[in-house]
Amino acid sequence: MTAMRDLAVATALLALTCAAARAQTAAVEVTQSAGGSTESIVFAGAQVRALGELAKGVRLVAEASWGRRTRTPSDVFGTAYPYGGRIDVIEAYAEWVGGRGGLRAIRAGRYRTPFGLSSASDHAYLGFLRPPLVRYGEYYALSAGYLEHGVDVLAGASRVSLELSASRPADVGDAIRRSGTTTAARVEATFGPAIVGASRVDTTPYLPESFARGRARYTGVDLRAMVRGVQVRGEWLDGQPFDGPTTAGGYLDLIVHTRRMNRVTALARIETLDYDTASRFALRTQRATAAARVRLWQGLALSAGVAGQQGQRTQRRSTAFDVGITWTLRRDLSQPTP
């Protein structure tokens, strides 16, 4: 069943890529990455992303990735893609944008679970080399590898929107949810320079049913605000990974890129997570990260960070230094309008 599903998704990806290449407006983006950590881990990865506008208001997106690192489990370099040494389809969907009567977009295909700050651009390209603890698949919360096969609808006015998704899990990485259904809802509102959101997801657990009975349900809030090149953002979630235990946690980021900083972006993060269950299995951890991203030349960028973690750790040591380099090439395939 898994092989057939992967074949179907790969076929859909190829079809979307070909359609994007024939679109009036189209582009292909290739990102290559490599790096290492004082946890005695090195990694390499690549992502290919095709985007195209097939017709007015109809957008196609197709993305695949490959990655490999020398040791798992670890959350290092896991901001948006798995590193299992295989090619994974990440996103492959068609999206209609526009409309009247408050309907703003309809997306169908394979996409990231719409909960909180969930897009790849929210985590993969800023300079943080580890995902938030609440998005590390082994920590009884969400996973950066959670994907959906389904339909997502966005409606609203200029400052308020509502997003609804009905789907089935289509995950990549180590935390693979059981077969079943997922429903997600997200509301977002803009207040001056701030964007505030609230999300709810009801899905299947990623652990075996013999151990994890019931459903995984989470409620979350998120915030983004930017003033003069200084952005503050964060998420908090609370819920259950399955019947019985609960998980609560979140993070707060500070991202600074002023005109005087030129090619440098400074980053800082504080975060916490509490998995509350029988004392033998309870998990409590906190982490602080300081990092920077330097644009070296056109699409070439260097990211480096120091992470200090207390409690039960995703890191092998309480303090880890991570560094990664990425090179992104983008080619415009747009066809001239006849």
GROMACS .gro file of C-alpha atoms in nm:
model
  338
    1MET     CA    1   0.000   0.000   0.000
    2THR     CA    2   0.280   0.242   0.087
    3ALA     CA    3   0.464   0.167  -0.238
    4MET     CA    4   0.146   0.224  -0.439
    5ARG     CA    5   0.082   0.549  -0.256
    6ASP     CA    6   0.437   0.671  -0.317
    7LEU     CA    7   0.410   0.578  -0.685
    8ALA     CA    8   0.084   0.768  -0.716
    9VAL     CA    9   0.228   1.073  -0.544
   10ALA     CA   10   0.545   1.062  -0.757
   11THR     CA   11   0.331   1.040  -1.069
   12ALA     CA   12   0.127   1.339  -0.953
   13LEU     CA   13   0.449   1.528  -0.880
   14LEU     CA   14   0.581   1.459  -1.230
   15ALA     CA   15   0.251   1.565  -1.384
   16LEU     CA   16   0.248   1.886  -1.182
   17THR     CA   17   0.611   1.959  -1.270
   18CYS     CA   18   0.545   1.911  -1.642
   19ALA     CA   19   0.232   2.124  -1.619
   20ALA     CA   20   0.427   2.394  -1.433
   21ALA     CA   21   0.695   2.392  -1.703
   22ARG     CA   22   0.428   2.450  -1.968
   23ALA     CA   23   0.260   2.727  -1.769
   24GLN     CA   24   0.259   3.092  -1.870
   25THR     CA   25   0.451   3.176  -1.552
   26ALA     CA   26   0.686   2.907  -1.421
   27ALA     CA   27   1.009   2.862  -1.226
   28VAL     CA   28   1.228   2.581  -1.096
   29GLU     CA   29   1.434   2.618  -0.779
   30VAL     CA   30   1.712   2.384  -0.665
   31THR     CA   31   1.865   2.409  -0.317
   32GLN     CA   32   2.174   2.212  -0.214
   33SER     CA   33   2.278   2.194   0.151
   34ALA     CA   34   2.560   2.050   0.359
   35GLY     CA   35   2.686   2.096   0.712
   36GLY     CA   36   2.796   1.948   1.039
   37SER     CA   37   2.750   1.958   1.415
   38THR     CA   38   2.964   1.901   1.723
   39GLU     CA   39   2.727   1.607   1.786
   40SER     CA   40   2.952   1.419   1.538
   41ILE     CA   41   2.690   1.455   1.267
   42VAL     CA   42   2.740   1.565   0.908
   43PHE     CA   43   2.463   1.600   0.655
   44ALA     CA   44   2.391   1.668   0.290
   45GLY     CA   45   2.062   1.736   0.118
   46ALA     CA   46   1.892   1.873  -0.189
   47GLN     CA   47   1.546   2.007  -0.267
   48VAL     CA   48   1.383   2.068  -0.605
   49ARG     CA   49   1.079   2.291  -0.627
   50ALA     CA   50   0.871   2.373  -0.935
   51LEU     CA   51   0.611   2.648  -0.940
   52GLY     CA   52   0.383   2.753  -1.222
   53GLU     CA   53   0.065   2.941  -1.302
   54LEU     CA   54  -0.129   2.714  -1.534
   55ALA     CA   55  -0.409   2.966  -1.590
   56LYS     CA   56  -0.521   3.289  -1.434
   57GLY     CA   57  -0.556   3.224  -1.062
   58VAL     CA   58  -0.449   2.856  -1.081
   59ARG     CA   59  -0.108   2.782  -0.930
   60LEU     CA   60   0.085   2.453  -0.933
   61VAL     CA   61   0.351   2.361  -0.675
   62ALA     CA   62   0.567   2.047  -0.673
   63GLU     CA   63   0.857   1.978  -0.438
   64ALA     CA   64   1.083   1.681  -0.366
   65SER     CA   65   1.383   1.640  -0.135
   66TRP     CA   66   1.669   1.406  -0.059
   67GLY     CA   67   1.880   1.416   0.255
   68ARG     CA   68   2.118   1.204   0.455
   69ARG     CA   69   2.298   1.248   0.786
   70THR     CA   70   2.542   1.026   0.968
   71ARG     CA   71   2.338   0.963   1.280
   72THR     CA   72   1.976   0.951   1.396
   73PRO     CA   73   1.769   1.016   1.595
   74SER     CA   74   1.849   1.384   1.630
   75ASP     CA   75   1.664   1.703   1.546
   76VAL     CA   76   1.969   1.876   1.398
   77PHE     CA   77   1.915   1.993   1.036
   78GLY     CA   78   1.553   1.874   1.056
   79THR     CA   79   1.375   2.206   1.008
   80ALA     CA   80   1.162   2.101   0.712
   81TYR     CA   81   1.289   1.783   0.542
   82PRO     CA   82   1.378   1.427   0.648
   83TYR     CA   83   1.730   1.287   0.619
   84GLY     CA   84   1.664   0.918   0.569
   85GLY     CA   85   1.868   0.876   0.251
   86ARG     CA   86   1.569   0.849   0.016
   87ILE     CA   87   1.387   1.080  -0.222
   88ASP     CA   88   1.065   1.210  -0.066
   89VAL     CA   89   0.782   1.401  -0.225
   90ILE     CA   90   0.717   1.692   0.010
   91GLU     CA   91   0.443   1.900  -0.149
   92ALA     CA   92   0.250   1.848  -0.472
   93TYR     CA   93  -0.070   2.044  -0.510
   94ALA     CA   94  -0.281   2.268  -0.727
   95GLU     CA   95  -0.418   2.590  -0.579
   96TRP     CA   96  -0.685   2.825  -0.706
   97VAL     CA   97  -0.643   3.179  -0.572
   98GLY     CA   98  -0.899   3.459  -0.593
   99GLY     CA   99  -1.274   3.458  -0.615
  100ARG     CA  100  -1.568   3.647  -0.477
  101GLY     CA  101  -1.783   3.633  -0.169
  102GLY     CA  102  -1.493   3.590   0.069
  103LEU     CA  103  -1.349   3.269  -0.085
  104ARG     CA  104  -0.976   3.331  -0.125
  105ALA     CA  105  -0.811   2.998  -0.210
  106ILE     CA  106  -0.873   2.625  -0.259
  107ARG     CA  107  -0.580   2.384  -0.242
  108ALA     CA  108  -0.592   2.016  -0.334
  109GLY     CA  109  -0.316   1.755  -0.325
  110ARG     CA  110  -0.027   1.702  -0.087
  111TYR     CA  111   0.056   1.987   0.153
  112ARG     CA  112   0.188   2.063   0.499
  113THR     CA  113  -0.051   2.031   0.794
  114PRO     CA  114  -0.200   2.382   0.835
  115PHE     CA  115  -0.135   2.432   1.206
  116GLY     CA  116   0.041   2.747   1.331
  117LEU     CA  117   0.358   2.856   1.153
  118SER     CA  118   0.380   2.551   0.930
  119SER     CA  119   0.522   2.647   0.590
  120ALA     CA  120   0.876   2.560   0.486
  121SER     CA  121   0.963   2.930   0.466
  122ASP     CA  122   0.872   2.968   0.833
  123HIS     CA  123   1.147   2.726   0.941
  124ALA     CA  124   1.382   2.614   0.664
  125TYR     CA  125   1.531   2.932   0.521
  126LEU     CA  126   1.578   3.168   0.816
  127GLY     CA  127   1.900   3.024   0.960
  128PHE     CA  128   1.781   2.805   1.247
  129LEU     CA  129   1.930   2.458   1.192
  130ARG     CA  130   1.698   2.275   1.433
  131PRO     CA  131   1.317   2.275   1.433
  132PRO     CA  132   1.129   2.396   1.741
  133LEU     CA  133   1.091   2.125   2.005
  134VAL     CA  134   0.714   2.126   1.947
  135ARG     CA  135   0.785   2.031   1.583
  136TYR     CA  136   1.029   1.747   1.649
  137GLY     CA  137   0.849   1.423   1.568
  138GLU     CA  138   0.991   1.217   1.857
  139TYR     CA  139   0.865   1.461   2.125
  140TYR     CA  140   0.492   1.377   2.134
  141ALA     CA  141   0.374   1.697   1.966
  142LEU     CA  142   0.387   1.790   1.596
  143SER     CA  143   0.647   1.703   1.334
  144ALA     CA  144   0.818   1.903   1.061
  145GLY     CA  145   0.750   1.598   0.843
  146TYR     CA  146   0.370   1.602   0.882
  147LEU     CA  147   0.199   1.623   0.542
  148GLU     CA  148  -0.159   1.578   0.426
  149HIS     CA  149  -0.340   1.436   0.123
  150GLY     CA  150  -0.659   1.635   0.101
  151VAL     CA  151  -0.837   1.963   0.037
  152ASP     CA  152  -0.773   2.296   0.208
  153VAL     CA  153  -1.006   2.598   0.181
  154LEU     CA  154  -0.920   2.957   0.277
  155ALA     CA  155  -1.190   3.224   0.317
  156GLY     CA  156  -1.211   3.565   0.479
  157ALA     CA  157  -1.179   3.939   0.448
  158SER     CA  158  -0.869   4.159   0.419
  159ARG     CA  159  -0.768   4.136   0.787
  160VAL     CA  160  -0.932   3.810   0.902
  161SER     CA  161  -0.920   3.466   0.742
  162LEU     CA  162  -1.039   3.113   0.820
  163GLU     CA  163  -0.867   2.801   0.685
  164LEU     CA  164  -1.024   2.454   0.693
  165SER     CA  165  -0.857   2.128   0.590
  166ALA     CA  166  -0.988   1.771   0.554
  167SER     CA  167  -0.728   1.508   0.470
  168ARG     CA  168  -0.543   1.185   0.541
  169PRO     CA  169  -0.186   1.170   0.681
  170ALA     CA  170   0.094   1.153   0.422
  171ASP     CA  171   0.402   1.199   0.643
  172VAL     CA  172   0.774   1.175   0.575
  173GLY     CA  173   1.056   1.117   0.822
  174ASP     CA  174   1.055   0.912   1.142
  175ALA     CA  175   0.718   1.013   1.291
  176ILE     CA  176   0.463   0.853   1.057
  177ARG     CA  177   0.104   0.880   1.172
  178ARG     CA  178  -0.130   0.585   1.147
  179SER     CA  179  -0.382   0.567   0.865
  180GLY     CA  180  -0.694   0.768   0.931
  181THR     CA  181  -0.836   1.115   0.890
  182THR     CA  182  -0.717   1.463   0.982
  183THR     CA  183  -0.923   1.776   1.027
  184ALA     CA  184  -0.760   2.112   1.089
  185ALA     CA  185  -0.886   2.467   1.133
  186ARG     CA  186  -0.695   2.792   1.157
  187VAL     CA  187  -0.810   3.150   1.204
  188GLU     CA  188  -0.575   3.446   1.149
  189ALA     CA  189  -0.617   3.819   1.208
  190THR     CA  190  -0.397   4.123   1.138
  191PHE     CA  191  -0.356   4.407   1.389
  192GLY     CA  192  -0.123   4.674   1.256
  193PRO     CA  193   0.227   4.517   1.232
  194ALA     CA  194   0.113   4.199   1.412
  195ILE     CA  195  -0.047   3.880   1.281
  196VAL     CA  196  -0.219   3.658   1.538
  197GLY     CA  197  -0.342   3.306   1.469
  198ALA     CA  198  -0.518   3.019   1.644
  199SER     CA  199  -0.521   2.656   1.523
  200ARG     CA  200  -0.685   2.325   1.603
  201VAL     CA  201  -0.595   1.981   1.464
  202ASP     CA  202  -0.753   1.639   1.521
  203THR     CA  203  -0.553   1.352   1.373
  204THR     CA  204  -0.413   1.004   1.431
  205PRO     CA  205  -0.113   0.935   1.660
  206TYR     CA  206   0.220   0.830   1.510
  207LEU     CA  207   0.274   0.554   1.768
  208PRO     CA  208   0.129   0.198   1.742
  209GLU     CA  209  -0.232   0.156   1.848
  210SER     CA  210  -0.132  -0.106   2.107
  211PHE     CA  211   0.043   0.175   2.297
  212ALA     CA  212  -0.127   0.496   2.183
  213ARG     CA  213  -0.505   0.469   2.182
  214GLY     CA  214  -0.745   0.739   2.073
  215ARG     CA  215  -0.670   1.054   1.877
  216ALA     CA  216  -0.402   1.324   1.873
  217ARG     CA  217  -0.560   1.664   1.935
  218TYR     CA  218  -0.384   2.000   1.971
  219THR     CA  219  -0.487   2.361   2.007
  220GLY     CA  220  -0.233   2.635   1.939
  221VAL     CA  221  -0.179   3.009   1.917
  222ASP     CA  222   0.088   3.193   1.719
  223LEU     CA  223   0.213   3.547   1.676
  224ARG     CA  224   0.427   3.738   1.423
  225ALA     CA  225   0.515   4.106   1.445
  226MET     CA  226   0.780   4.310   1.262
  227VAL     CA  227   0.896   4.668   1.316
  228ARG     CA  228   1.198   4.824   1.139
  229GLY     CA  229   1.371   4.498   1.058
  230VAL     CA  230   1.307   4.336   1.397
  231GLN     CA  231   1.066   4.043   1.398
  232VAL     CA  232   0.923   3.867   1.703
  233ARG     CA  233   0.731   3.547   1.648
  234GLY     CA  234   0.634   3.235   1.836
  235GLU     CA  235   0.393   2.948   1.890
  236TRP     CA  236   0.234   2.774   2.187
  237LEU     CA  237   0.040   2.447   2.173
  238ASP     CA  238  -0.145   2.233   2.424
  239GLY     CA  239  -0.316   1.898   2.376
  240GLN     CA  240  -0.278   1.521   2.377
  241PRO     CA  241  -0.059   1.297   2.158
  242PHE     CA  242  -0.311   1.017   2.235
  243ASP     CA  243  -0.558   0.936   2.514
  244GLY     CA  244  -0.406   0.988   2.860
  245PRO     CA  245  -0.086   1.196   2.846
  246THR     CA  246  -0.070   1.563   2.752
  247THR     CA  247   0.188   1.781   2.578
  248ALA     CA  248   0.233   2.156   2.616
  249GLY     CA  249   0.510   2.379   2.489
  250GLY     CA  250   0.622   2.652   2.258
  251TYR     CA  251   0.895   2.885   2.144
  252LEU     CA  252   0.970   3.255   2.097
  253ASP     CA  253   1.199   3.382   1.821
  254LEU     CA  254   1.380   3.711   1.772
  255ILE     CA  255   1.493   3.774   1.412
  256VAL     CA  256   1.691   4.091   1.337
  257HIS     CA  257   1.788   4.213   0.991
  258THR     CA  258   1.825   4.591   0.968
  259ARG     CA  259   1.965   4.786   0.674
  260ARG     CA  260   2.297   4.838   0.852
  261MET     CA  261   2.342   4.461   0.896
  262ASN     CA  262   2.370   4.422   0.518
  263ARG     CA  263   2.419   4.047   0.453
  264VAL     CA  264   2.376   3.926   0.814
  265THR     CA  265   2.058   3.814   0.993
  266ALA     CA  266   2.079   3.755   1.369
  267LEU     CA  267   1.852   3.500   1.535
  268ALA     CA  268   1.767   3.392   1.889
  269ARG     CA  269   1.517   3.139   2.025
  270ILE     CA  270   1.395   3.023   2.366
  271GLU     CA  271   1.165   2.721   2.394
  272THR     CA  272   1.017   2.466   2.628
  273LEU     CA  273   0.822   2.140   2.610
  274ASP     CA  274   0.645   1.933   2.876
  275TYR     CA  275   0.517   1.582   2.799
  276ASP     CA  276   0.313   1.492   3.109
  277THR     CA  277   0.257   1.121   3.171
  278ALA     CA  278   0.371   0.854   3.418
  279SER     CA  279   0.689   0.981   3.588
  280ARG     CA  280   0.898   0.706   3.432
  281PHE     CA  281   0.822   0.833   3.081
  282ALA     CA  282   0.764   1.205   3.142
  283LEU     CA  283   0.966   1.445   2.927
  284ARG     CA  284   1.055   1.800   3.024
  285THR     CA  285   1.309   2.004   2.832
  286GLN     CA  286   1.412   2.362   2.761
  287ARG     CA  287   1.649   2.506   2.503
  288ALA     CA  288   1.805   2.839   2.409
  289THR     CA  289   1.961   2.908   2.068
  290ALA     CA  290   2.171   3.190   1.926
  291ALA     CA  291   2.236   3.183   1.552
  292ALA     CA  292   2.317   3.387   1.243
  293ARG     CA  293   2.266   3.360   0.870
  294VAL     CA  294   2.512   3.528   0.633
  295ARG     CA  295   2.441   3.576   0.263
  296LEU     CA  296   2.780   3.516   0.104
  297TRP     CA  297   2.702   3.557  -0.266
  298GLN     CA  298   2.372   3.560  -0.453
  299GLY     CA  299   2.208   3.227  -0.360
  300LEU     CA  300   2.494   3.110  -0.136
  301ALA     CA  301   2.436   3.143   0.241
  302LEU     CA  302   2.605   3.025   0.560
  303SER     CA  303   2.412   2.949   0.881
  304ALA     CA  304   2.564   2.881   1.223
  305GLY     CA  305   2.420   2.847   1.571
  306VAL     CA  306   2.485   2.744   1.930
  307ALA     CA  307   2.209   2.555   2.114
  308GLY     CA  308   2.204   2.487   2.488
  309GLN     CA  309   1.949   2.234   2.614
  310GLN     CA  310   1.841   2.121   2.962
  311GLY     CA  311   1.632   1.826   3.070
  312GLN     CA  312   1.580   1.533   2.834
  313ARG     CA  313   1.772   1.631   2.524
  314THR     CA  314   1.740   1.591   2.150
  315GLN     CA  315   2.112   1.678   2.155
  316ARG     CA  316   2.383   1.434   2.262
  317ARG     CA  317   2.546   1.712   2.465
  318SER     CA  318   2.396   1.999   2.659
  319THR     CA  319   2.565   2.246   2.424
  320ALA     CA  320   2.600   2.194   2.049
  321PHE     CA  321   2.742   2.405   1.768
  322ASP     CA  322   2.587   2.358   1.423
  323VAL     CA  323   2.688   2.500   1.087
  324GLY     CA  324   2.536   2.462   0.742
  325ILE     CA  325   2.578   2.607   0.397
  326THR     CA  326   2.311   2.629   0.128
  327TRP     CA  327   2.321   2.720  -0.237
  328THR     CA  328   1.997   2.800  -0.416
  329LEU     CA  329   1.963   2.825  -0.792
  330ARG     CA  330   1.644   2.952  -0.950
  331ARG     CA  331   1.553   2.944  -1.318
  332ASP     CA  332   1.263   3.128  -1.471
  333LEU     CA  333   1.080   2.908  -1.724
  334SER     CA  334   0.806   3.155  -1.805
  335GLN     CA  335   0.679   3.141  -2.158
  336PRO     CA  336   0.603   3.463  -2.344
  337THR     CA  337   0.235   3.535  -2.384
  338PRO     CA  338   0.126   3.479  -2.749
   0.00000   0.00000   0.00000
